[in-house]
């Protein structure tokens, strides 16, 4: 027996096993050659059959002997030690098939994405270059001290002036009642009641309308501590829709130089609105109320 290496493989048995494999392949080849040649070189049919059978049996026995010899040598070769490090060579069997690797599709997708990104970046650059911005990177370093931003004069109006404007609007529309309060300081909150149809909560910042909520006449508009509830929505879907339309009108219609006109127009639109509840829907929250045909957009 040859020396056994530390990895547990018998090299002499390994070399003999390779020779046995070659002999087995030769024996198998002779079997197929015998089948290919068939019955030849005999004058009579009986003689050809006997010669073919004998030759075929000899080839099969040779294959059987070579196979038994290979099995015997395979037991003598041994197995490599599991503790022997294979390093990166142990990953060779895990290499994927080249045809199954989606490398081309991934590269194509990355190429298309890069082209699209470059196209949109060019469009964005063109749009930014068209804008005449007053502030730029070159002008930022001109002044060492940043000048304080001047506050708009309409945001610092005295509360008395705001009260006078709301009082005049209240006298203009006698069918509406406007109740003014300041629970959180100088900012005013209005509770506008239109007949027995709806109530409008208006949160103001000086003379600018910051938020508006429309609720039904029978709904509670106060919190537990007695303040106006400026966060909860109406229980009726129709008043929720009116709130959305009023907010949209306020966002699209602003006159910073004449904010009292915006407030007066908002109150005029609220006065002209007519929403009559259905006979069964008034006491049922989350049910739509039936608007009449003379609905006017809230907010002017």
mmCIF file of C-alpha atoms in Angstrom:
data_model
loop_
_atom_site.group_PDB
_atom_site.id
_atom_site.type_symbol
_atom_site.label_atom_id
_atom_site.label_comp_id
_atom_site.label_asym_id
_atom_site.label_seq_id
_atom_site.Cartn_x
_atom_site.Cartn_y
_atom_site.Cartn_z
ATOM 1 C CA UNK A 1 0.000 0.000 0.000
ATOM 2 C CA UNK A 2 1.205 3.441 -0.783
ATOM 3 C CA UNK A 3 1.538 6.094 1.765
ATOM 4 C CA UNK A 4 -1.737 7.749 2.738
ATOM 5 C CA UNK A 5 -1.676 11.518 2.660
ATOM 6 C CA UNK A 6 -2.968 13.707 5.456
ATOM 7 C CA UNK A 7 -6.090 14.374 3.437
ATOM 8 C CA UNK A 8 -7.004 10.648 3.573
ATOM 9 C CA UNK A 9 -6.563 9.737 -0.147
ATOM 10 C CA UNK A 10 -4.638 6.578 -1.272
ATOM 11 C CA UNK A 11 -2.746 7.748 -4.362
ATOM 12 C CA UNK A 12 -1.830 4.269 -5.601
ATOM 13 C CA UNK A 13 -5.416 3.063 -5.353
ATOM 14 C CA UNK A 14 -6.484 6.311 -7.024
ATOM 15 C CA UNK A 15 -4.143 5.645 -10.015
ATOM 16 C CA UNK A 16 -5.359 2.045 -10.260
ATOM 17 C CA UNK A 17 -8.958 3.257 -10.205
ATOM 18 C CA UNK A 18 -8.249 5.561 -13.154
ATOM 19 C CA UNK A 19 -6.792 2.596 -15.062
ATOM 20 C CA UNK A 20 -9.837 0.513 -14.116
ATOM 21 C CA UNK A 21 -12.117 3.225 -15.512
ATOM 22 C CA UNK A 22 -10.235 3.168 -18.789
ATOM 23 C CA UNK A 23 -10.450 -0.626 -18.932
ATOM 24 C CA UNK A 24 -14.198 -0.493 -18.213
ATOM 25 C CA UNK A 25 -14.739 1.983 -21.016
ATOM 26 C CA UNK A 26 -12.790 -0.243 -23.394
ATOM 27 C CA UNK A 27 -14.877 -3.271 -22.389
ATOM 28 C CA UNK A 28 -18.113 -1.392 -22.951
ATOM 29 C CA UNK A 29 -16.858 -0.222 -26.350
ATOM 30 C CA UNK A 30 -16.106 -3.843 -27.341
ATOM 31 C CA UNK A 31 -19.662 -4.834 -26.380
ATOM 32 C CA UNK A 32 -21.147 -2.231 -28.696
ATOM 33 C CA UNK A 33 -18.672 -3.153 -31.447
ATOM 34 C CA UNK A 34 -19.801 -6.758 -31.157
ATOM 35 C CA UNK A 35 -23.439 -5.721 -31.483
ATOM 36 C CA UNK A 36 -22.557 -3.510 -34.437
ATOM 37 C CA UNK A 37 -20.638 -6.197 -36.344
ATOM 38 C CA UNK A 38 -23.249 -8.881 -35.812
ATOM 39 C CA UNK A 39 -22.774 -12.430 -37.089
ATOM 40 C CA UNK A 40 -19.895 -12.661 -39.559
ATOM 41 C CA UNK A 41 -17.097 -14.901 -40.821
ATOM 42 C CA UNK A 42 -19.052 -18.160 -40.666
ATOM 43 C CA UNK A 43 -20.460 -20.120 -43.609
ATOM 44 C CA UNK A 44 -23.543 -21.548 -41.915
ATOM 45 C CA UNK A 45 -26.178 -19.630 -39.987
ATOM 46 C CA UNK A 46 -25.851 -21.906 -36.947
ATOM 47 C CA UNK A 47 -22.115 -21.365 -36.781
ATOM 48 C CA UNK A 48 -22.498 -17.601 -37.035
ATOM 49 C CA UNK A 49 -25.065 -17.576 -34.206
ATOM 50 C CA UNK A 50 -22.885 -19.655 -31.861
ATOM 51 C CA UNK A 51 -19.801 -17.518 -32.571
ATOM 52 C CA UNK A 52 -21.755 -14.275 -31.996
ATOM 53 C CA UNK A 53 -23.248 -15.483 -28.694
ATOM 54 C CA UNK A 54 -19.889 -16.692 -27.383
ATOM 55 C CA UNK A 55 -18.139 -13.475 -28.347
ATOM 56 C CA UNK A 56 -20.915 -11.351 -26.822
ATOM 57 C CA UNK A 57 -20.815 -13.333 -23.541
ATOM 58 C CA UNK A 58 -17.040 -12.873 -23.302
ATOM 59 C CA UNK A 59 -17.417 -9.099 -23.703
ATOM 60 C CA UNK A 60 -20.138 -8.939 -21.036
ATOM 61 C CA UNK A 61 -18.028 -10.910 -18.587
ATOM 62 C CA UNK A 62 -15.142 -8.534 -19.260
ATOM 63 C CA UNK A 63 -17.383 -5.566 -18.456
ATOM 64 C CA UNK A 64 -18.508 -7.283 -15.251
ATOM 65 C CA UNK A 65 -14.916 -7.951 -14.158
ATOM 66 C CA UNK A 66 -13.804 -4.381 -14.846
ATOM 67 C CA UNK A 67 -16.808 -2.996 -12.977
ATOM 68 C CA UNK A 68 -16.117 -5.187 -9.912
ATOM 69 C CA UNK A 69 -12.473 -4.139 -9.977
ATOM 70 C CA UNK A 70 -13.449 -0.463 -10.109
ATOM 71 C CA UNK A 71 -15.814 -0.862 -7.141
ATOM 72 C CA UNK A 72 -13.061 -2.584 -5.143
ATOM 73 C CA UNK A 73 -10.549 0.184 -5.898
ATOM 74 C CA UNK A 74 -13.074 2.908 -5.121
ATOM 75 C CA UNK A 75 -13.322 1.581 -1.564
ATOM 76 C CA UNK A 76 -9.534 1.753 -1.234
ATOM 77 C CA UNK A 77 -9.204 5.315 -2.471
ATOM 78 C CA UNK A 78 -10.788 6.838 0.635
ATOM 79 C CA UNK A 79 -12.515 10.168 1.144
ATOM 80 C CA UNK A 80 -10.923 13.596 1.627
ATOM 81 C CA UNK A 81 -10.881 14.895 5.148
ATOM 82 C CA UNK A 82 -13.763 17.239 5.953
ATOM 83 C CA UNK A 83 -11.383 19.452 7.951
ATOM 84 C CA UNK A 84 -9.234 20.136 4.893
ATOM 85 C CA UNK A 85 -9.904 23.743 3.788
ATOM 86 C CA UNK A 86 -10.941 24.066 0.165
ATOM 87 C CA UNK A 87 -10.936 27.875 0.181
ATOM 88 C CA UNK A 88 -12.367 29.349 -3.028
ATOM 89 C CA UNK A 89 -12.004 26.054 -4.906
ATOM 90 C CA UNK A 90 -14.928 24.713 -2.896
ATOM 91 C CA UNK A 91 -17.190 27.251 -4.607
ATOM 92 C CA UNK A 92 -16.518 25.907 -8.115
ATOM 93 C CA UNK A 93 -19.464 23.542 -7.924
ATOM 94 C CA UNK A 94 -21.756 26.480 -7.062
ATOM 95 C CA UNK A 95 -21.008 28.467 -10.214
ATOM 96 C CA UNK A 96 -24.262 29.149 -12.085
ATOM 97 C CA UNK A 97 -24.777 28.219 -15.668
ATOM 98 C CA UNK A 98 -23.906 31.102 -17.950
ATOM 99 C CA UNK A 99 -27.181 30.909 -19.854
ATOM 100 C CA UNK A 100 -29.212 31.182 -16.631
ATOM 101 C CA UNK A 101 -27.387 34.267 -15.347
ATOM 102 C CA UNK A 102 -29.594 37.370 -16.051
ATOM 103 C CA UNK A 103 -26.547 39.546 -16.625
ATOM 104 C CA UNK A 104 -27.613 40.862 -20.029
ATOM 105 C CA UNK A 105 -31.128 41.813 -18.932
ATOM 106 C CA UNK A 106 -29.796 43.564 -15.827
ATOM 107 C CA UNK A 107 -27.245 45.531 -17.841
ATOM 108 C CA UNK A 108 -29.916 46.496 -20.374
ATOM 109 C CA UNK A 109 -32.267 47.675 -17.631
ATOM 110 C CA UNK A 110 -29.497 49.711 -15.999
ATOM 111 C CA UNK A 111 -28.644 51.276 -19.369
ATOM 112 C CA UNK A 112 -32.264 52.286 -20.019
ATOM 113 C CA UNK A 113 -32.587 53.678 -16.491
ATOM 114 C CA UNK A 114 -29.378 55.703 -16.926
ATOM 115 C CA UNK A 115 -30.615 57.162 -20.231
ATOM 116 C CA UNK A 116 -33.978 58.064 -18.716
ATOM 117 C CA UNK A 117 -32.285 59.699 -15.718
ATOM 118 C CA UNK A 118 -30.055 61.736 -18.018
ATOM 119 C CA UNK A 119 -33.075 62.820 -20.085
ATOM 120 C CA UNK A 120 -35.085 63.994 -17.067
ATOM 121 C CA UNK A 121 -32.037 65.718 -15.587
ATOM 122 C CA UNK A 122 -31.656 67.669 -18.838
ATOM 123 C CA UNK A 123 -35.301 68.731 -18.732
ATOM 124 C CA UNK A 124 -35.016 69.822 -15.101
ATOM 125 C CA UNK A 125 -31.847 71.780 -15.870
ATOM 126 C CA UNK A 126 -33.570 73.596 -18.741
ATOM 127 C CA UNK A 127 -36.547 74.545 -16.575
ATOM 128 C CA UNK A 128 -34.323 75.813 -13.763
ATOM 129 C CA UNK A 129 -32.269 77.907 -16.162
ATOM 130 C CA UNK A 130 -35.443 79.638 -17.356
ATOM 131 C CA UNK A 131 -36.320 80.799 -13.851
ATOM 132 C CA UNK A 132 -35.071 84.265 -12.920
ATOM 133 C CA UNK A 133 -34.325 83.639 -9.269
ATOM 134 C CA UNK A 134 -33.197 86.637 -7.278
ATOM 135 C CA UNK A 135 -31.130 84.534 -4.929
ATOM 136 C CA UNK A 136 -28.262 82.532 -6.317
ATOM 137 C CA UNK A 137 -25.022 81.007 -5.160
ATOM 138 C CA UNK A 138 -23.095 84.047 -6.414
ATOM 139 C CA UNK A 139 -25.210 86.522 -4.497
ATOM 140 C CA UNK A 140 -25.219 84.663 -1.217
ATOM 141 C CA UNK A 141 -21.715 85.806 -0.292
ATOM 142 C CA UNK A 142 -22.202 89.493 -1.154
ATOM 143 C CA UNK A 143 -23.768 90.485 2.130
ATOM 144 C CA UNK A 144 -22.077 89.327 5.308
ATOM 145 C CA UNK A 145 -25.204 89.867 7.369
ATOM 146 C CA UNK A 146 -28.568 88.623 6.251
ATOM 147 C CA UNK A 147 -31.158 91.316 6.273
ATOM 148 C CA UNK A 148 -34.213 90.627 8.407
ATOM 149 C CA UNK A 149 -37.238 89.677 6.379
ATOM 150 C CA UNK A 150 -39.876 92.370 6.435
ATOM 151 C CA UNK A 151 -43.208 91.135 7.740
ATOM 152 C CA UNK A 152 -46.272 91.904 5.603
ATOM 153 C CA UNK A 153 -48.296 94.738 7.043
ATOM 154 C CA UNK A 154 -51.544 92.753 6.674
ATOM 155 C CA UNK A 155 -50.267 90.173 9.183
ATOM 156 C CA UNK A 156 -49.642 92.667 11.968
ATOM 157 C CA UNK A 157 -52.952 94.485 12.004
ATOM 158 C CA UNK A 158 -54.214 95.525 15.455
ATOM 159 C CA UNK A 159 -57.033 93.388 16.899
ATOM 160 C CA UNK A 160 -59.302 96.437 17.076
ATOM 161 C CA UNK A 161 -59.103 96.892 13.315
ATOM 162 C CA UNK A 162 -60.007 93.238 12.772
ATOM 163 C CA UNK A 163 -62.959 93.583 15.138
ATOM 164 C CA UNK A 164 -64.212 96.617 13.220
ATOM 165 C CA UNK A 165 -64.029 94.772 9.881
ATOM 166 C CA UNK A 166 -65.898 91.758 11.251
ATOM 167 C CA UNK A 167 -68.491 94.035 12.840
ATOM 168 C CA UNK A 168 -69.139 95.793 9.524
ATOM 169 C CA UNK A 169 -69.505 92.466 7.731
ATOM 170 C CA UNK A 170 -71.914 91.288 10.411
ATOM 171 C CA UNK A 171 -74.102 94.384 9.806
ATOM 172 C CA UNK A 172 -74.009 93.789 6.061
ATOM 173 C CA UNK A 173 -75.645 90.357 6.386
ATOM 174 C CA UNK A 174 -78.419 90.500 8.992
ATOM 175 C CA UNK A 175 -79.606 86.955 8.252
ATOM 176 C CA UNK A 176 -76.218 85.659 9.489
ATOM 177 C CA UNK A 177 -74.879 85.824 13.019
ATOM 178 C CA UNK A 178 -71.107 86.138 13.523
ATOM 179 C CA UNK A 179 -69.625 85.507 16.944
ATOM 180 C CA UNK A 180 -65.958 86.530 17.374
ATOM 181 C CA UNK A 181 -63.660 85.102 20.051
ATOM 182 C CA UNK A 182 -59.951 84.945 20.775
ATOM 183 C CA UNK A 183 -59.311 81.852 22.929
ATOM 184 C CA UNK A 184 -55.673 81.484 21.865
ATOM 185 C CA UNK A 185 -54.386 85.035 21.957
ATOM 186 C CA UNK A 186 -54.668 87.672 19.224
ATOM 187 C CA UNK A 187 -55.842 85.339 16.468
ATOM 188 C CA UNK A 188 -59.583 85.556 15.985
ATOM 189 C CA UNK A 189 -62.025 82.681 15.608
ATOM 190 C CA UNK A 190 -65.433 83.218 14.069
ATOM 191 C CA UNK A 191 -68.574 81.144 14.498
ATOM 192 C CA UNK A 192 -70.874 81.993 11.620
ATOM 193 C CA UNK A 193 -74.447 80.686 11.865
ATOM 194 C CA UNK A 194 -76.623 80.739 8.754
ATOM 195 C CA UNK A 195 -80.285 80.438 9.783
ATOM 196 C CA UNK A 196 -81.001 76.895 10.940
ATOM 197 C CA UNK A 197 -78.993 75.234 8.172
ATOM 198 C CA UNK A 198 -75.287 75.277 8.953
ATOM 199 C CA UNK A 199 -72.512 76.652 11.092
ATOM 200 C CA UNK A 200 -69.096 77.723 9.845
ATOM 201 C CA UNK A 201 -66.001 77.834 12.039
ATOM 202 C CA UNK A 202 -63.437 80.279 10.645
ATOM 203 C CA UNK A 203 -59.897 80.388 12.041
ATOM 204 C CA UNK A 204 -58.213 83.663 11.169
ATOM 205 C CA UNK A 205 -54.659 84.930 11.230
ATOM 206 C CA UNK A 206 -55.046 88.681 11.359
ATOM 207 C CA UNK A 207 -57.427 89.237 8.409
ATOM 208 C CA UNK A 208 -56.381 86.083 6.561
ATOM 209 C CA UNK A 209 -58.633 83.041 6.783
ATOM 210 C CA UNK A 210 -56.378 80.192 7.813
ATOM 211 C CA UNK A 211 -58.904 77.375 8.174
ATOM 212 C CA UNK A 212 -62.629 76.830 7.785
ATOM 213 C CA UNK A 213 -64.933 74.001 8.848
ATOM 214 C CA UNK A 214 -68.600 73.720 7.873
ATOM 215 C CA UNK A 215 -70.963 71.713 10.086
ATOM 216 C CA UNK A 216 -74.669 71.164 10.382
ATOM 217 C CA UNK A 217 -76.829 73.397 12.511
ATOM 218 C CA UNK A 218 -77.640 70.596 14.978
ATOM 219 C CA UNK A 219 -73.993 69.540 15.426
ATOM 220 C CA UNK A 220 -71.899 70.447 18.438
ATOM 221 C CA UNK A 221 -69.121 72.889 17.551
ATOM 222 C CA UNK A 222 -67.541 73.139 21.015
ATOM 223 C CA UNK A 223 -65.094 70.905 22.847
ATOM 224 C CA UNK A 224 -65.505 69.703 26.420
ATOM 225 C CA UNK A 225 -63.667 72.757 27.789
ATOM 226 C CA UNK A 226 -65.985 75.167 25.960
ATOM 227 C CA UNK A 227 -63.641 76.150 23.099
ATOM 228 C CA UNK A 228 -64.437 75.963 19.411
ATOM 229 C CA UNK A 229 -63.607 72.563 17.951
ATOM 230 C CA UNK A 230 -61.427 73.429 14.948
ATOM 231 C CA UNK A 231 -60.183 69.899 14.214
ATOM 232 C CA UNK A 232 -63.112 67.483 14.010
ATOM 233 C CA UNK A 233 -65.008 67.142 10.743
ATOM 234 C CA UNK A 234 -68.741 67.224 10.272
ATOM 235 C CA UNK A 235 -70.733 64.035 10.701
ATOM 236 C CA UNK A 236 -72.510 64.684 7.415
ATOM 237 C CA UNK A 237 -70.820 64.013 4.113
ATOM 238 C CA UNK A 238 -72.454 66.969 2.404
ATOM 239 C CA UNK A 239 -70.951 69.426 4.913
ATOM 240 C CA UNK A 240 -67.589 67.712 4.497
ATOM 241 C CA UNK A 241 -67.868 68.403 0.769
ATOM 242 C CA UNK A 242 -68.797 72.024 1.441
ATOM 243 C CA UNK A 243 -65.746 72.331 3.717
ATOM 244 C CA UNK A 244 -63.513 71.015 0.925
ATOM 245 C CA UNK A 245 -64.978 73.473 -1.595
ATOM 246 C CA UNK A 246 -64.630 76.380 0.811
ATOM 247 C CA UNK A 247 -60.998 75.497 1.543
ATOM 248 C CA UNK A 248 -60.281 75.229 -2.188
ATOM 249 C CA UNK A 249 -61.838 78.642 -2.800
ATOM 250 C CA UNK A 250 -59.719 80.205 -0.061
ATOM 251 C CA UNK A 251 -56.532 78.723 -1.482
ATOM 252 C CA UNK A 252 -57.249 79.986 -5.005
ATOM 253 C CA UNK A 253 -58.648 83.409 -4.136
ATOM 254 C CA UNK A 254 -56.323 85.626 -2.113
ATOM 255 C CA UNK A 255 -55.729 89.371 -2.132
ATOM 256 C CA UNK A 256 -52.798 90.104 0.207
ATOM 257 C CA UNK A 257 -53.236 93.870 -0.220
ATOM 258 C CA UNK A 258 -56.986 93.758 0.499
ATOM 259 C CA UNK A 259 -57.679 90.827 2.839
ATOM 260 C CA UNK A 260 -60.983 92.333 4.007
ATOM 261 C CA UNK A 261 -62.361 91.799 0.493
ATOM 262 C CA UNK A 262 -61.618 88.078 0.762
ATOM 263 C CA UNK A 263 -63.391 87.840 4.126
ATOM 264 C CA UNK A 264 -66.398 89.783 2.828
ATOM 265 C CA UNK A 265 -66.608 87.608 -0.304
ATOM 266 C CA UNK A 266 -66.393 84.473 1.810
ATOM 267 C CA UNK A 267 -69.228 85.636 4.024
ATOM 268 C CA UNK A 268 -71.306 86.591 0.976
ATOM 269 C CA UNK A 269 -70.854 83.142 -0.494
ATOM 270 C CA UNK A 270 -71.809 81.551 2.811
ATOM 271 C CA UNK A 271 -74.941 83.687 2.976
ATOM 272 C CA UNK A 272 -76.047 82.637 -0.516
ATOM 273 C CA UNK A 273 -75.620 78.895 0.157
ATOM 274 C CA UNK A 274 -78.839 76.880 0.563
ATOM 275 C CA UNK A 275 -78.557 73.242 1.706
ATOM 276 C CA UNK A 276 -81.727 71.547 2.867
ATOM 277 C CA UNK A 277 -81.425 68.113 4.569
ATOM 278 C CA UNK A 278 -83.505 65.158 3.508
ATOM 279 C CA UNK A 279 -86.463 64.196 5.660
ATOM 280 C CA UNK A 280 -84.753 61.089 7.032
ATOM 281 C CA UNK A 281 -81.130 62.198 6.871
ATOM 282 C CA UNK A 282 -80.931 65.018 9.390
ATOM 283 C CA UNK A 283 -80.522 62.843 12.455
ATOM 284 C CA UNK A 284 -78.341 60.169 10.837
ATOM 285 C CA UNK A 285 -74.613 60.905 10.838
ATOM 286 C CA UNK A 286 -72.463 59.897 7.850
ATOM 287 C CA UNK A 287 -75.511 60.060 5.565
ATOM 288 C CA UNK A 288 -75.484 62.443 2.626
ATOM 289 C CA UNK A 289 -77.893 65.345 2.746
ATOM 290 C CA UNK A 290 -79.868 66.193 -0.369
ATOM 291 C CA UNK A 291 -78.783 69.571 -1.856
ATOM 292 C CA UNK A 292 -81.357 71.712 -3.564
ATOM 293 C CA UNK A 293 -80.957 72.917 -7.107
ATOM 294 C CA UNK A 294 -80.053 76.467 -6.011
ATOM 295 C CA UNK A 295 -76.740 75.536 -4.381
ATOM 296 C CA UNK A 296 -74.201 78.355 -4.561
ATOM 297 C CA UNK A 297 -70.434 77.748 -4.211
ATOM 298 C CA UNK A 298 -69.177 78.691 -0.764
ATOM 299 C CA UNK A 299 -66.317 81.131 -0.748
ATOM 300 C CA UNK A 300 -67.459 83.441 -3.541
#
